[in-house]
N, CA, C and O atoms as CSV, one atom per row, in Angstrom:
chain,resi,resn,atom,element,x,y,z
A,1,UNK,N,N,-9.290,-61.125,28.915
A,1,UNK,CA,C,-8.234,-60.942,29.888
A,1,UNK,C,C,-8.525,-59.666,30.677
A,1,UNK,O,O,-8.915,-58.675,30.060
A,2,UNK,N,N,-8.375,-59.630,31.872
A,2,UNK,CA,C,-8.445,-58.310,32.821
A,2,UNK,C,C,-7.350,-57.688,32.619
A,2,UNK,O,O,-6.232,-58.183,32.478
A,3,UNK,N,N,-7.707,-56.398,32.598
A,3,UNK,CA,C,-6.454,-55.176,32.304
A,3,UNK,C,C,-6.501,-54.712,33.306
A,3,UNK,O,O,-5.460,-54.068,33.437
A,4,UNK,N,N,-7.369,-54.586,34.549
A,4,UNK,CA,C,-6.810,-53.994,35.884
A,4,UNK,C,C,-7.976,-52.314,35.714
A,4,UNK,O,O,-7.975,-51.482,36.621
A,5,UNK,N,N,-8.855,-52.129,34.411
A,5,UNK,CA,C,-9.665,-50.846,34.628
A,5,UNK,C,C,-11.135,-51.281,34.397
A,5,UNK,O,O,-12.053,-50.661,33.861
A,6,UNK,N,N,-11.112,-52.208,34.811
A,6,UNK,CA,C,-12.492,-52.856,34.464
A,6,UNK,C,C,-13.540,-52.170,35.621
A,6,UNK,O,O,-14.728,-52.142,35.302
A,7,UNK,N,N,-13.130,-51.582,37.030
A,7,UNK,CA,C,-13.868,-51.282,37.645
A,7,UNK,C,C,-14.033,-49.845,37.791
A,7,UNK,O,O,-14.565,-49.372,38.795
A,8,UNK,N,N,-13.485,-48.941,36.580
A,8,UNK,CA,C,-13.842,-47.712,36.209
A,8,UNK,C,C,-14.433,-47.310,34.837
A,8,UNK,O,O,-14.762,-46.178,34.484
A,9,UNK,N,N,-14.507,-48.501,34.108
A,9,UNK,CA,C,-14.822,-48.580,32.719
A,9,UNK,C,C,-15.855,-49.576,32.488
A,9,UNK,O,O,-16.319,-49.809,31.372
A,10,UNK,N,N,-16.405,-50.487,34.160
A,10,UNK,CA,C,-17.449,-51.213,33.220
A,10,UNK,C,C,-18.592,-50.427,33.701
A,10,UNK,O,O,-18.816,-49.588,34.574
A,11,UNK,N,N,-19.393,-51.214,32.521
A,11,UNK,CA,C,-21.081,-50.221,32.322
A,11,UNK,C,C,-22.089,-51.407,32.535
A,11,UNK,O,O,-22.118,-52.453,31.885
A,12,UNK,N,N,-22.888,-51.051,33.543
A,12,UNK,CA,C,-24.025,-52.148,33.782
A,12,UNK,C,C,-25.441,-52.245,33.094
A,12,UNK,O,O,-26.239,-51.314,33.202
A,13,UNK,N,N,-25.710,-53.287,32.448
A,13,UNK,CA,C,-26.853,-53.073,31.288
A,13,UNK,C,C,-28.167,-52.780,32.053
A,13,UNK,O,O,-29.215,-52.616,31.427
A,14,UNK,N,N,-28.107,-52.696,33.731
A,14,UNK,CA,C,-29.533,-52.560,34.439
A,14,UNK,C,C,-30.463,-51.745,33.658
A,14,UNK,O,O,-31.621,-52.031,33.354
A,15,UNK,N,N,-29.802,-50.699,33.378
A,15,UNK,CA,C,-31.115,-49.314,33.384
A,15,UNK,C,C,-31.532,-49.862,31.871
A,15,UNK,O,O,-32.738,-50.091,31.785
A,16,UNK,N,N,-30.938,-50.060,30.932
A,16,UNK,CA,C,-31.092,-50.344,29.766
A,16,UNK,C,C,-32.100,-51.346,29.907
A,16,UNK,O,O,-33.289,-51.086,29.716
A,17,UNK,N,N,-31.651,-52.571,30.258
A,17,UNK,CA,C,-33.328,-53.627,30.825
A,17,UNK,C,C,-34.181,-53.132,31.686
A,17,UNK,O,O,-35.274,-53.694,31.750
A,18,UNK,N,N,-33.918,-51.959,32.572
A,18,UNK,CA,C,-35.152,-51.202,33.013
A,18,UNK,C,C,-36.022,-50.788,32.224
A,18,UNK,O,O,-37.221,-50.791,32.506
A,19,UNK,N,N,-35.452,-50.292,30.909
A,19,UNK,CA,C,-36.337,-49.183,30.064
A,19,UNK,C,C,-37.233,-49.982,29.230
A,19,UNK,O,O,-38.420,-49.764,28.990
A,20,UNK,N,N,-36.243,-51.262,28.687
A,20,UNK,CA,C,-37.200,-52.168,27.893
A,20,UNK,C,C,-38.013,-53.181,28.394
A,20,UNK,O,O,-38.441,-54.064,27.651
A,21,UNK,N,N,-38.318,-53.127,29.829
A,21,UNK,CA,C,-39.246,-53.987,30.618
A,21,UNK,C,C,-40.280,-52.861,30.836
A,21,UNK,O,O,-41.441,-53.217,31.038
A,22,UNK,N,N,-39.964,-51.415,30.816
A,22,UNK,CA,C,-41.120,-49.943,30.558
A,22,UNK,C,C,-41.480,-50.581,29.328
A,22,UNK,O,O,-42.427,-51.351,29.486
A,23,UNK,N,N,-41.164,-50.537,28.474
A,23,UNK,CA,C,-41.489,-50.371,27.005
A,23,UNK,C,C,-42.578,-52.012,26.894
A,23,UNK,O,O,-43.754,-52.029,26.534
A,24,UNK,N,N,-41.853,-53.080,27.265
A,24,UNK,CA,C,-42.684,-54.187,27.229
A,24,UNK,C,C,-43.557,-54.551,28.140
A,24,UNK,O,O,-44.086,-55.660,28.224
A,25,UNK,N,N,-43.761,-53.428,28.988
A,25,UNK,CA,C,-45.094,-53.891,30.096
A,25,UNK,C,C,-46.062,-52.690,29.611
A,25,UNK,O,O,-47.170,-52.599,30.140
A,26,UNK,N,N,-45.714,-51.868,28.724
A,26,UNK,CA,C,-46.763,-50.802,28.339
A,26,UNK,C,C,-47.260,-51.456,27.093
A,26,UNK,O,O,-48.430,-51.178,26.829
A,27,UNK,N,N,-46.595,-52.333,26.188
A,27,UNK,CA,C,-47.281,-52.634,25.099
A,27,UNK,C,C,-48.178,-54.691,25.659
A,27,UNK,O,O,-49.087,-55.187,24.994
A,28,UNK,N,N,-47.654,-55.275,26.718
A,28,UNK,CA,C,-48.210,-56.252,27.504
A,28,UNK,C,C,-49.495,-55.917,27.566
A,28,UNK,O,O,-50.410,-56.478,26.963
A,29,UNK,N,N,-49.623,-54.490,28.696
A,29,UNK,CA,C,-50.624,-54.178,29.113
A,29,UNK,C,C,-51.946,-53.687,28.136
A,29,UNK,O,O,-53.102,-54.083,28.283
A,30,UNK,N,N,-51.310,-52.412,26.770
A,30,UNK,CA,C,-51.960,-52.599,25.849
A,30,UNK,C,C,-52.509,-53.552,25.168
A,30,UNK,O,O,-53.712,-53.342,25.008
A,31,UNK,N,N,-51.995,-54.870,24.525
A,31,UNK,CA,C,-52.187,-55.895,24.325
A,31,UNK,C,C,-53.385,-56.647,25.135
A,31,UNK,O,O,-54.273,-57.311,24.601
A,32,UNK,N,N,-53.225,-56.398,26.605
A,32,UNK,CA,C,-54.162,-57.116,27.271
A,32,UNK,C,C,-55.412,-56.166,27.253
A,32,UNK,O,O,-56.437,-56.844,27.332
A,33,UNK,N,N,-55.644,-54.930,27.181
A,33,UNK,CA,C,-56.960,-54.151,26.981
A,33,UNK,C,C,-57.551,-55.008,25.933
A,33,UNK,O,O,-58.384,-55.909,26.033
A,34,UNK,N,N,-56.635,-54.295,24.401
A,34,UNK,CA,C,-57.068,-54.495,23.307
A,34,UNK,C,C,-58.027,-55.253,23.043
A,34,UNK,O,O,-59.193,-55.110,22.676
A,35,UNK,N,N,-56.802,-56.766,23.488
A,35,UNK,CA,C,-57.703,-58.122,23.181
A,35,UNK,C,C,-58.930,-58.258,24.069
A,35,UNK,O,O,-59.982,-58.739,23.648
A,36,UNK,N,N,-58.729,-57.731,25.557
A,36,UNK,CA,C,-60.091,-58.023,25.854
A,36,UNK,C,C,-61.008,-57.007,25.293
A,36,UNK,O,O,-62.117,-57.540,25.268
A,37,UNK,N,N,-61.064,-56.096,24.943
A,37,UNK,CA,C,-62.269,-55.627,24.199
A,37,UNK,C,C,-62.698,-56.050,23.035
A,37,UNK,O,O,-63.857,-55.892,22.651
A,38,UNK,N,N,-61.395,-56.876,22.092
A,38,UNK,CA,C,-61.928,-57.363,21.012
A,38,UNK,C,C,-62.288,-58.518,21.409
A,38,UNK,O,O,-62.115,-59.304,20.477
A,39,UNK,N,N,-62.912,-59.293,22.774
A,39,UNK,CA,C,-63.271,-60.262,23.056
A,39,UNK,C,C,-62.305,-61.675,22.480
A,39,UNK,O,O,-62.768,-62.793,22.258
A,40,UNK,N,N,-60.766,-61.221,22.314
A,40,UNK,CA,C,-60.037,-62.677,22.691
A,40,UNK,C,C,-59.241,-63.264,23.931
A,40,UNK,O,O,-58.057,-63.446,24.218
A,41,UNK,N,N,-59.990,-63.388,24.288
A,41,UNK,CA,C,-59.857,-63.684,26.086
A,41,UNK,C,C,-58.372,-64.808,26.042
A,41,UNK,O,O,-57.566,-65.024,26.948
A,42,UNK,N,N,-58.405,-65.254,24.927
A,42,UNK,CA,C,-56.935,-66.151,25.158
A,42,UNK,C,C,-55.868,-65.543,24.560
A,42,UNK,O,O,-54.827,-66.112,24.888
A,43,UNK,N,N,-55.657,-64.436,23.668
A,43,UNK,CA,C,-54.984,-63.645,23.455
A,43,UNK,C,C,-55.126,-62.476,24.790
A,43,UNK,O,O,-54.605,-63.537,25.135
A,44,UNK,N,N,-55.229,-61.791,25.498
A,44,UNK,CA,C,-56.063,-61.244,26.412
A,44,UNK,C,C,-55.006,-62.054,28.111
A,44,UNK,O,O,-54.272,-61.524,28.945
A,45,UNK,N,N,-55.280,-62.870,27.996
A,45,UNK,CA,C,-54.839,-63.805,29.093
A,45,UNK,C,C,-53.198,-63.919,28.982
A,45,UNK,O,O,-52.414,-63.724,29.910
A,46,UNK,N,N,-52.956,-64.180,28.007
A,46,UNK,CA,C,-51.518,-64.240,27.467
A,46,UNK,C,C,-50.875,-62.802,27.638
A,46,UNK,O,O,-50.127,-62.647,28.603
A,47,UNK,N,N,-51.073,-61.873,26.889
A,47,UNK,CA,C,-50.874,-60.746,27.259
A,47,UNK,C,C,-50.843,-60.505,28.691
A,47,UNK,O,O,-49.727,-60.138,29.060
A,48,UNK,N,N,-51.783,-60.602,29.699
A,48,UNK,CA,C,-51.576,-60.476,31.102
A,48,UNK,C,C,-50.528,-61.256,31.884
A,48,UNK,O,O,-50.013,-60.816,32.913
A,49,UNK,N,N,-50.183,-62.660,31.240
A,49,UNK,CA,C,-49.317,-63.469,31.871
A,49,UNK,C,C,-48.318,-63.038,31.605
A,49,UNK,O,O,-47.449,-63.498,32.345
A,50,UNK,N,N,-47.779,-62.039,30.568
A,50,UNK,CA,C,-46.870,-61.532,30.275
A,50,UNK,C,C,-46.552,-60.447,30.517
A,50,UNK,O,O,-45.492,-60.030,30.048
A,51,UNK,N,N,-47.229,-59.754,31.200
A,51,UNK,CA,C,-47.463,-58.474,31.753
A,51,UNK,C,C,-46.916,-58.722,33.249
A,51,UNK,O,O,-46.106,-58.190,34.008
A,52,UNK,N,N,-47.437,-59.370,33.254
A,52,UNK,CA,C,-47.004,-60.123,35.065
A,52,UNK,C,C,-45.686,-60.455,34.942
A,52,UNK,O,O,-44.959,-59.696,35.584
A,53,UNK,N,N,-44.982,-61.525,34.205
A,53,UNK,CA,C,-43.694,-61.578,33.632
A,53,UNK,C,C,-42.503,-60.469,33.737
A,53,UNK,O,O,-41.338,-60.563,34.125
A,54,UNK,N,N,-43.215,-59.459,33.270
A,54,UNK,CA,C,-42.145,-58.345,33.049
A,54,UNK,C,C,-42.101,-57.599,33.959
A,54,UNK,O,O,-41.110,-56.878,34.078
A,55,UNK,N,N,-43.507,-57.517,35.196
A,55,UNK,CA,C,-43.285,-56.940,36.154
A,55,UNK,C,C,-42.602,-57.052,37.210
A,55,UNK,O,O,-42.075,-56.191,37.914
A,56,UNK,N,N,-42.657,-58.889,37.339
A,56,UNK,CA,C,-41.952,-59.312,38.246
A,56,UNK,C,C,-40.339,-59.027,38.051
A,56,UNK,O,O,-39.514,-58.586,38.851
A,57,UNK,N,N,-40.209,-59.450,36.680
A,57,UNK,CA,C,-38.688,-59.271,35.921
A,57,UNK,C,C,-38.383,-57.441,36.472
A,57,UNK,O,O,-37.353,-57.280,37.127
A,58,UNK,N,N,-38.987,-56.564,36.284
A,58,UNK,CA,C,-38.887,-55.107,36.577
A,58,UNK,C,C,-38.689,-54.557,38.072
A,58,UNK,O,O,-38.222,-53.459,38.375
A,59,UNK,N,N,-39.200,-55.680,39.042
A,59,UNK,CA,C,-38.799,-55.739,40.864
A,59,UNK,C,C,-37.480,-56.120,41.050
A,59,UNK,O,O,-36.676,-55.718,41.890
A,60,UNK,N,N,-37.328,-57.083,40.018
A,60,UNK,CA,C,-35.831,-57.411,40.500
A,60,UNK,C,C,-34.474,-56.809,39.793
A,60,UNK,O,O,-33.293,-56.851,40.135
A,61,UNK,N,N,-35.190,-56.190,38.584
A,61,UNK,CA,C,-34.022,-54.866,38.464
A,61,UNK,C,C,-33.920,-54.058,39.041
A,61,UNK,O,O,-32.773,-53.641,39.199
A,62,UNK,N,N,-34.867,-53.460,39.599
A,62,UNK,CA,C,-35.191,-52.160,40.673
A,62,UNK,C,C,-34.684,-52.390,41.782
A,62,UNK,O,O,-34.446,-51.369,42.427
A,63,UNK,N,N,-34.334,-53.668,42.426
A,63,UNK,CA,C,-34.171,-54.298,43.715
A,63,UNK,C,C,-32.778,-54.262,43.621
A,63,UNK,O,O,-32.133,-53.969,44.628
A,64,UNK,N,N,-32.030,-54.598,42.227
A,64,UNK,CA,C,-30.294,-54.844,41.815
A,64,UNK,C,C,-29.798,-53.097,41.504
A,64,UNK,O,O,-28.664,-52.670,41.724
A,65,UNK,N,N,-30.728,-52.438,41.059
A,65,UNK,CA,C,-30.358,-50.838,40.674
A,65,UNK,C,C,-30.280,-50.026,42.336
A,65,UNK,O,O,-29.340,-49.257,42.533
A,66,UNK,N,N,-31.080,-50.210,43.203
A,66,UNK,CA,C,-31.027,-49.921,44.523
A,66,UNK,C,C,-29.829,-50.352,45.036
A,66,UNK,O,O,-29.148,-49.423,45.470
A,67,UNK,N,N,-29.258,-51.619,45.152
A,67,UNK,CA,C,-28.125,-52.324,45.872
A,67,UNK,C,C,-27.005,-51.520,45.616
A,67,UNK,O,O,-26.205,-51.322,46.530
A,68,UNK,N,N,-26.846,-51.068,44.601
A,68,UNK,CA,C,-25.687,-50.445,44.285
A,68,UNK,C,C,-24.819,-51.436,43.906
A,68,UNK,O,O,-25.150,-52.601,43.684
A,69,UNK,N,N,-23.267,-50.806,43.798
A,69,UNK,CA,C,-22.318,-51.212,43.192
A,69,UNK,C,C,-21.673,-52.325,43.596
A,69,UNK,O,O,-20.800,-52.056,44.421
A,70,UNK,N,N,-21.794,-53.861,43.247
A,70,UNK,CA,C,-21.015,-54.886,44.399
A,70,UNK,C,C,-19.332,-54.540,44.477
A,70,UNK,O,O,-18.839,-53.490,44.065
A,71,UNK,N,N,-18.781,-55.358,44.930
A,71,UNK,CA,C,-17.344,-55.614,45.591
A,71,UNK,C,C,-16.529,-55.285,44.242
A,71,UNK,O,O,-16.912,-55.877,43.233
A,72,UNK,N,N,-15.917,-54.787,44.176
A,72,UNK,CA,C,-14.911,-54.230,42.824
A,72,UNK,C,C,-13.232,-54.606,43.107
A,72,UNK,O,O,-12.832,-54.406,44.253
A,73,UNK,N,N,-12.921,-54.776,42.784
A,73,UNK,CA,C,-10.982,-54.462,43.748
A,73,UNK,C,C,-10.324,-53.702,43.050
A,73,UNK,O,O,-9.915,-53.796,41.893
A,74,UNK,N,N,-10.187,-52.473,44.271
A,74,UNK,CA,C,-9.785,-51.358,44.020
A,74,UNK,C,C,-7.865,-51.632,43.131
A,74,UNK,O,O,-7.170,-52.630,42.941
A,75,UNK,N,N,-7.689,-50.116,42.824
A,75,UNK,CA,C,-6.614,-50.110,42.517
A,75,UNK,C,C,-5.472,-50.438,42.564
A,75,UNK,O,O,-4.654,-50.272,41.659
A,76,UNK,N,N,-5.221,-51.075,43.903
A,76,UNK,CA,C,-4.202,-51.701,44.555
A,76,UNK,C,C,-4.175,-53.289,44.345
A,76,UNK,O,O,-3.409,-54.136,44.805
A,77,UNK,N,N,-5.168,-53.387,43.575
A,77,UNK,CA,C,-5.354,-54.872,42.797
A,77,UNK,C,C,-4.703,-55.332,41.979
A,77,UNK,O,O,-5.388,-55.481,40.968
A,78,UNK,N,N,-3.401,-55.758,41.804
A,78,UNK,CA,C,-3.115,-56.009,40.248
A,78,UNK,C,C,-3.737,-57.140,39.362
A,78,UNK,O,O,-4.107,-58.269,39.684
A,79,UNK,N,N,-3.745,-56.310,37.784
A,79,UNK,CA,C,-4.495,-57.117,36.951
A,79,UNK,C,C,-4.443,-58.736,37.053
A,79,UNK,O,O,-3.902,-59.067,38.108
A,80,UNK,N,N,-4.825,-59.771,36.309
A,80,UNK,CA,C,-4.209,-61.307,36.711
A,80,UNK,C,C,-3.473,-60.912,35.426
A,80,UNK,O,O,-3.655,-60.056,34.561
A,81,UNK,N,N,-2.188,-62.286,35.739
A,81,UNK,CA,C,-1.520,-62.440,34.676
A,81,UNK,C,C,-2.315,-63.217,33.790
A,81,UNK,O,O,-3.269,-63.956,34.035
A,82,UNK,N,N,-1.519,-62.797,32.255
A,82,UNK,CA,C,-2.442,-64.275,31.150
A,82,UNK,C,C,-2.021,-65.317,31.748
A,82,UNK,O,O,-1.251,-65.491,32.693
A,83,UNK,N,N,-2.869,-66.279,30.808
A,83,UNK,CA,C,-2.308,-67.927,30.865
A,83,UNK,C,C,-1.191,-67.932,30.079
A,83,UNK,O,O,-0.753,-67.203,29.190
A,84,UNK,N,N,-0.652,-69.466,30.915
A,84,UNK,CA,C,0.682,-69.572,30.033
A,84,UNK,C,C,1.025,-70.033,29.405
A,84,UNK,O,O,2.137,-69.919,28.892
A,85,UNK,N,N,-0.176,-71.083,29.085
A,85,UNK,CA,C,0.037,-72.079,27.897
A,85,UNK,C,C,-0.909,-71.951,26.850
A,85,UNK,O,O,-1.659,-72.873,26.531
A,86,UNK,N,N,-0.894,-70.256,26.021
A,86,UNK,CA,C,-1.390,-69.702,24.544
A,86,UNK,C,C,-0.057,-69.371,24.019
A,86,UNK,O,O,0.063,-68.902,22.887
C-alpha cells in the first residue's frame, strides 16, 4: 500500500548493480585471460560472451544513473486509499 513517502524514502538498487556488474566484468574478463592462456578456448569464449553481457548490461545502468530521477508526485499528492474489499 502507498503511504504517500515513498518519494523521499525510496532507494534505487542502480549503483548497487553498478558495482556488481564492476565486480562481474573484472572476474569475466579474468576468466577470459586465464582460460586463454590455459589454452581452453571454449571456456575462454564463454567468459568473453559474458564479459560482453555485463558490459552491455553496465551501458544501460550508466545510461538510467545519468537520467536521473523519473516523475515522482510531489507532496500535494495524496496517498491512494486501500481497497475495499480486504
Amino acid at each position: 500500500m502507498r503511504t504517500g513517502s515513498e518519494p523521499t524514502t525510496a532507494r534505487s538498487p542502480l549503483r548497487t548493480r553498478f558495482w556488481l556488474s564492476v565486480w562481474g566484468l573484472v572476474w569475466a574478463v579474468f576468466g577470459t585471460v586465464a582460460f586463454a592462456l590455459a589454452d581452453r578456448m571454449g571456456w575462454a569464449v564463454a567468459c568473453g560472451v559474458l564479459a560482453l553481457i555485463v558490459a552491455v548490461d553496465m551501458t544501460f545502468i550508466v545510461r538510467h544513473i545519468r537520467q536521473g530521477p523519473h516523475y515522482q508526485p510531489g507532496p500535494d499528492i495524496p496517498p491512494y486509499n486501500p481497497p475495499e474489499d480486504r
